Amino acid sequence: MSAVGRREVRVSAEFERRFAPVSDRLYRYAFGLTRDRETASDLFHDAVLRAIGARDLPEADPAFRAWLFRIVRNLWIDGQRADRRRAGFDRELAEGEPAPARPGEHPVETGLVVREAFAMLSIEHQEVLALVDIGGFGYEETAQLLSIPKGTVMSRVSRARQCMFDLLAGDRVIPFPAQKSRNAR
């Protein structure tokens, strides 16, 4: 057995004990960022492998949880940057293409439109919406996870929601009302 294999076995009992309570939320966060099950699963597994391979684990459970979410976030940001470089997106060409057809009332079509709109948001807006609206984190917890002030989180969430509304306004997608009690945590 290789040294990596031995290390994995040695770390696994402690890692699994600490990871189990966080795993579902971590996957939901990955899904919130990617909006695709397969991509979320890949991101989730890459993050777990990165965490298992780490030399040291944060000692306190809240720090361990925040560390795991930062791994997912950083891997996702790296993937976004790589995708943008590979795509070589040319806005001038895109402006010359016909606009996509408006979706019907079918939920799958609506979901695709929402995913496309979400992908058009800045990385900062995507990550706060993924944490707050999809992951169910409060503003304070999101601020701690992203290492930014709570007011910045609140501002980004507000702007991101407005952006989503503006992007979806012509597509007959009805936004859910904000749930202040959930976000006030």
Coordinates of N, CA and C in Angstrom, one line a residue, residues 23-127:
S23 N -21.9 16.8 5.3 CA -21.9 16.3 3.9 C -23.1 16.8 3.1
D24 N -24.3 16.6 3.7 CA -25.5 17.0 2.9 C -25.5 18.5 2.5
R25 N -25.2 19.3 3.5 CA -25.1 20.8 3.2 C -24.0 21.1 2.2
L26 N -22.9 20.4 2.3 CA -21.8 20.7 1.4 C -22.2 20.3 0.0
Y27 N -22.9 19.2 -0.2 CA -23.4 18.8 -1.5 C -24.4 19.8 -2.0
R28 N -25.3 20.3 -1.2 CA -26.3 21.2 -1.6 C -25.6 22.5 -2.0
Y29 N -24.6 22.9 -1.3 CA -23.8 24.1 -1.7 C -23.2 23.9 -3.1
A30 N -22.6 22.7 -3.3 CA -22.0 22.4 -4.6 C -23.0 22.5 -5.7
F31 N -24.2 21.9 -5.4 CA -25.3 21.9 -6.4 C -25.8 23.3 -6.6
G32 N -25.9 24.1 -5.6 CA -26.3 25.5 -5.7 C -25.4 26.3 -6.6
L33 N -24.1 26.0 -6.5 CA -23.1 26.7 -7.4 C -23.2 26.3 -8.8
T34 N -23.3 24.9 -9.0 CA -23.2 24.4 -10.4 C -24.5 24.3 -11.1
R35 N -25.6 24.1 -10.3 CA -26.9 23.9 -10.8 C -27.0 22.7 -11.7
D36 N -26.2 21.7 -11.5 CA -26.2 20.5 -12.3 C -25.7 19.3 -11.4
R37 N -26.5 18.3 -11.3 CA -26.2 17.2 -10.4 C -24.9 16.5 -10.7
E38 N -24.6 16.2 -11.9 CA -23.3 15.6 -12.2 C -22.1 16.5 -11.9
T39 N -22.2 17.7 -12.3 CA -21.1 18.6 -12.0 C -21.0 18.9 -10.5
A40 N -22.1 19.0 -9.8 CA -22.1 19.1 -8.3 C -21.4 17.9 -7.7
S41 N -21.8 16.7 -8.2 CA -21.2 15.5 -7.6 C -19.7 15.5 -7.8
D42 N -19.2 15.9 -9.0 CA -17.8 16.0 -9.3 C -17.1 17.0 -8.4
L43 N -17.7 18.2 -8.2 CA -17.2 19.2 -7.4 C -17.1 18.7 -5.9
F44 N -18.2 18.1 -5.5 CA -18.2 17.6 -4.1 C -17.1 16.6 -3.9
H45 N -17.0 15.6 -4.8 CA -16.0 14.6 -4.6 C -14.6 15.1 -4.7
D46 N -14.3 16.1 -5.6 CA -13.0 16.7 -5.7 C -12.7 17.4 -4.4
A47 N -13.7 18.1 -3.8 CA -13.5 18.8 -2.5 C -13.2 17.8 -1.4
V48 N -13.9 16.7 -1.3 CA -13.6 15.7 -0.3 C -12.2 15.1 -0.5
L49 N -11.8 14.8 -1.7 CA -10.5 14.3 -1.9 C -9.4 15.3 -1.5
R50 N -9.7 16.6 -1.8 CA -8.7 17.6 -1.4 C -8.7 17.7 0.1
A51 N -9.8 17.6 0.8 CA -9.8 17.7 2.3 C -9.1 16.5 2.9
I52 N -9.4 15.3 2.4 CA -8.8 14.1 2.9 C -7.3 14.1 2.7
G53 N -6.8 14.7 1.6 CA -5.4 14.8 1.4 C -4.7 15.9 2.1
A54 N -5.4 16.7 2.8 CA -4.8 17.8 3.6 C -3.9 17.3 4.7
R55 N -2.8 17.9 5.0 CA -2.0 17.5 6.1 C -2.6 17.7 7.5
D56 N -3.2 18.8 7.6 CA -3.8 19.2 8.9 C -5.3 19.5 8.7
L57 N -6.1 19.1 9.7 CA -7.5 19.5 9.7 C -7.7 20.6 10.7
P58 N -8.6 21.5 10.4 CA -8.9 22.5 11.5 C -9.4 21.8 12.7
E59 N -9.1 22.3 13.9 CA -9.4 21.6 15.1 C -10.9 21.7 15.5
A60 N -11.4 22.9 15.5 CA -12.8 23.2 15.9 C -13.7 22.8 14.8
D61 N -14.9 22.2 15.2 CA -15.8 21.8 14.2 C -16.4 23.0 13.3
P62 N -16.7 24.1 13.9 CA -17.1 25.2 13.0 C -16.0 25.6 12.0
A63 N -14.8 25.6 12.4 CA -13.7 25.9 11.5 C -13.5 24.9 10.4
F64 N -13.7 23.6 10.8 CA -13.7 22.5 9.9 C -14.7 22.6 8.8
R65 N -15.9 23.0 9.3 CA -17.0 23.1 8.3 C -16.8 24.3 7.4
A66 N -16.3 25.4 7.9 CA -16.0 26.6 7.0 C -14.9 26.2 6.1
W67 N -13.9 25.5 6.5 CA -12.8 25.1 5.7 C -13.3 24.2 4.5
L68 N -14.2 23.3 4.8 CA -14.8 22.4 3.7 C -15.5 23.3 2.7
F69 N -16.3 24.2 3.1 CA -17.1 25.1 2.2 C -16.1 26.0 1.4
R70 N -15.0 26.4 2.0 CA -14.1 27.2 1.2 C -13.4 26.3 0.2
I71 N -13.1 25.1 0.5 CA -12.6 24.2 -0.6 C -13.5 24.1 -1.7
V72 N -14.8 23.8 -1.5 CA -15.8 23.7 -2.6 C -15.8 25.0 -3.4
R73 N -15.9 26.1 -2.6 CA -15.9 27.5 -3.3 C -14.7 27.7 -4.2
N74 N -13.5 27.4 -3.6 CA -12.3 27.7 -4.4 C -12.2 26.8 -5.6
L75 N -12.6 25.5 -5.5 CA -12.5 24.6 -6.6 C -13.5 25.1 -7.7
W76 N -14.7 25.5 -7.2 CA -15.7 26.0 -8.2 C -15.2 27.2 -8.9
I77 N -14.6 28.2 -8.2 CA -14.1 29.4 -8.8 C -13.0 29.0 -9.8
D78 N -12.1 28.1 -9.5 CA -11.1 27.7 -10.4 C -11.7 27.1 -11.6
G79 N -12.8 26.3 -11.5 CA -13.4 25.7 -12.6 C -14.1 26.7 -13.5
Q80 N -14.7 27.8 -12.9 CA -15.3 28.8 -13.6 C -14.3 29.6 -14.5
R81 N -13.2 29.9 -13.9 CA -12.1 30.6 -14.6 C -11.6 29.7 -15.8
A82 N -11.4 28.4 -15.5 CA -11.0 27.5 -16.6 C -12.0 27.5 -17.7
D83 N -13.3 27.4 -17.3 CA -14.3 27.3 -18.4 C -14.4 28.5 -19.2
R84 N -14.2 29.7 -18.6 CA -14.3 30.9 -19.3 C -13.1 31.1 -20.3
R85 N -11.9 30.6 -19.8 CA -10.7 30.6 -20.7 C -10.9 29.7 -21.9
R86 N -11.5 28.5 -21.6 CA -11.7 27.5 -22.7 C -12.7 28.0 -23.7
A87 N -13.8 28.6 -23.2 CA -14.9 29.0 -24.0 C -14.5 30.1 -24.9
G88 N -13.6 31.0 -24.5 CA -13.2 32.1 -25.3 C -14.4 32.9 -25.7
F89 N -15.3 33.2 -24.8 CA -16.6 33.8 -25.1 C -16.4 35.2 -25.7
D90 N -17.0 35.3 -26.9 CA -16.9 36.5 -27.7 C -18.3 37.2 -27.7
R91 N -18.4 38.3 -26.9 CA -19.7 39.0 -26.8 C -20.2 39.5 -28.1
E92 N -19.3 40.0 -28.9 CA -19.8 40.5 -30.2 C -20.5 39.5 -31.1
L93 N -19.9 38.3 -31.1 CA -20.6 37.2 -31.8 C -21.9 36.8 -31.2
A94 N -21.9 36.8 -29.9 CA -23.2 36.4 -29.2 C -24.3 37.4 -29.4
E95 N -23.9 38.7 -29.5 CA -25.0 39.7 -29.8 C -25.6 39.6 -31.2
G96 N -24.9 39.0 -32.1 CA -25.4 38.8 -33.4 C -26.3 37.6 -33.6
E97 N -26.4 36.7 -32.5 CA -27.2 35.5 -32.6 C -28.6 35.8 -32.2
P98 N -29.6 35.1 -32.7 CA -31.0 35.3 -32.3 C -31.2 35.0 -30.9
A99 N -32.1 35.7 -30.3 CA -32.4 35.5 -28.8 C -33.1 34.1 -28.7
P100 N -32.8 33.4 -27.6 CA -33.4 32.1 -27.4 C -34.9 32.2 -27.3
A101 N -35.6 31.2 -27.7 CA -37.1 31.2 -27.6 C -37.5 31.3 -26.1
R102 N -38.6 31.9 -25.9 CA -39.1 32.0 -24.5 C -39.6 30.6 -24.1
P103 N -39.4 30.3 -22.8 CA -39.8 29.0 -22.3 C -41.3 29.0 -22.2
G104 N -41.8 27.8 -22.3 CA -43.3 27.6 -22.1 C -43.5 27.5 -20.6
E105 N -44.6 26.8 -20.3 CA -44.9 26.7 -18.8 C -44.4 25.4 -18.3
H106 N -43.6 24.7 -19.0 CA -43.1 23.4 -18.5 C -42.0 23.7 -17.5
P107 N -42.1 23.0 -16.3 CA -41.1 23.3 -15.3 C -39.6 23.0 -15.7
V108 N -39.4 22.0 -16.6 CA -38.0 21.8 -17.0 C -37.5 22.9 -17.8
E109 N -38.3 23.5 -18.7 CA -37.9 24.7 -19.4 C -37.6 25.9 -18.5
T110 N -38.5 26.1 -17.5 CA -38.3 27.1 -16.6 C -37.0 26.9 -15.8
G111 N -36.7 25.7 -15.4 CA -35.5 25.4 -14.7 C -34.3 25.7 -15.5
L112 N -34.3 25.4 -16.8 CA -33.2 25.7 -17.6 C -33.0 27.2 -17.8
V113 N -34.0 27.9 -17.9 CA -33.9 29.4 -18.0 C -33.3 29.9 -16.7
V114 N -33.7 29.4 -15.6 CA -33.2 29.9 -14.3 C -31.7 29.6 -14.2
R115 N -31.3 28.4 -14.6 CA -29.9 28.0 -14.6 C -29.1 28.9 -15.5
E116 N -29.6 29.2 -16.7 CA -28.9 30.1 -17.6 C -28.7 31.5 -16.9
A117 N -29.8 32.0 -16.3 CA -29.7 33.3 -15.7 C -28.7 33.3 -14.5
F118 N -28.8 32.2 -13.7 CA -27.8 32.1 -12.6 C -26.4 32.1 -13.1
A119 N -26.1 31.4 -14.2 CA -24.8 31.4 -14.8 C -24.3 32.7 -15.3
M120 N -25.2 33.6 -15.6 CA -24.9 35.0 -16.0 C -24.5 35.9 -14.9
L121 N -24.8 35.5 -13.7 CA -24.4 36.4 -12.5 C -22.9 36.3 -12.3
S122 N -22.4 37.3 -11.6 CA -21.0 37.3 -11.3 C -20.8 36.2 -10.3
I123 N -19.5 35.8 -10.1 CA -19.2 34.7 -9.2 C -19.6 35.1 -7.8
E124 N -19.4 36.3 -7.4 CA -19.7 36.8 -6.1 C -21.2 36.7 -5.8
H125 N -22.0 37.0 -6.8 CA -23.5 36.9 -6.7 C -23.9 35.4 -6.6
Q126 N -23.3 34.6 -7.5 CA -23.6 33.2 -7.5 C -23.4 32.5 -6.1
E127 N -22.2 32.8 -5.6 CA -21.9 32.1 -4.3 C -22.8 32.6 -3.1

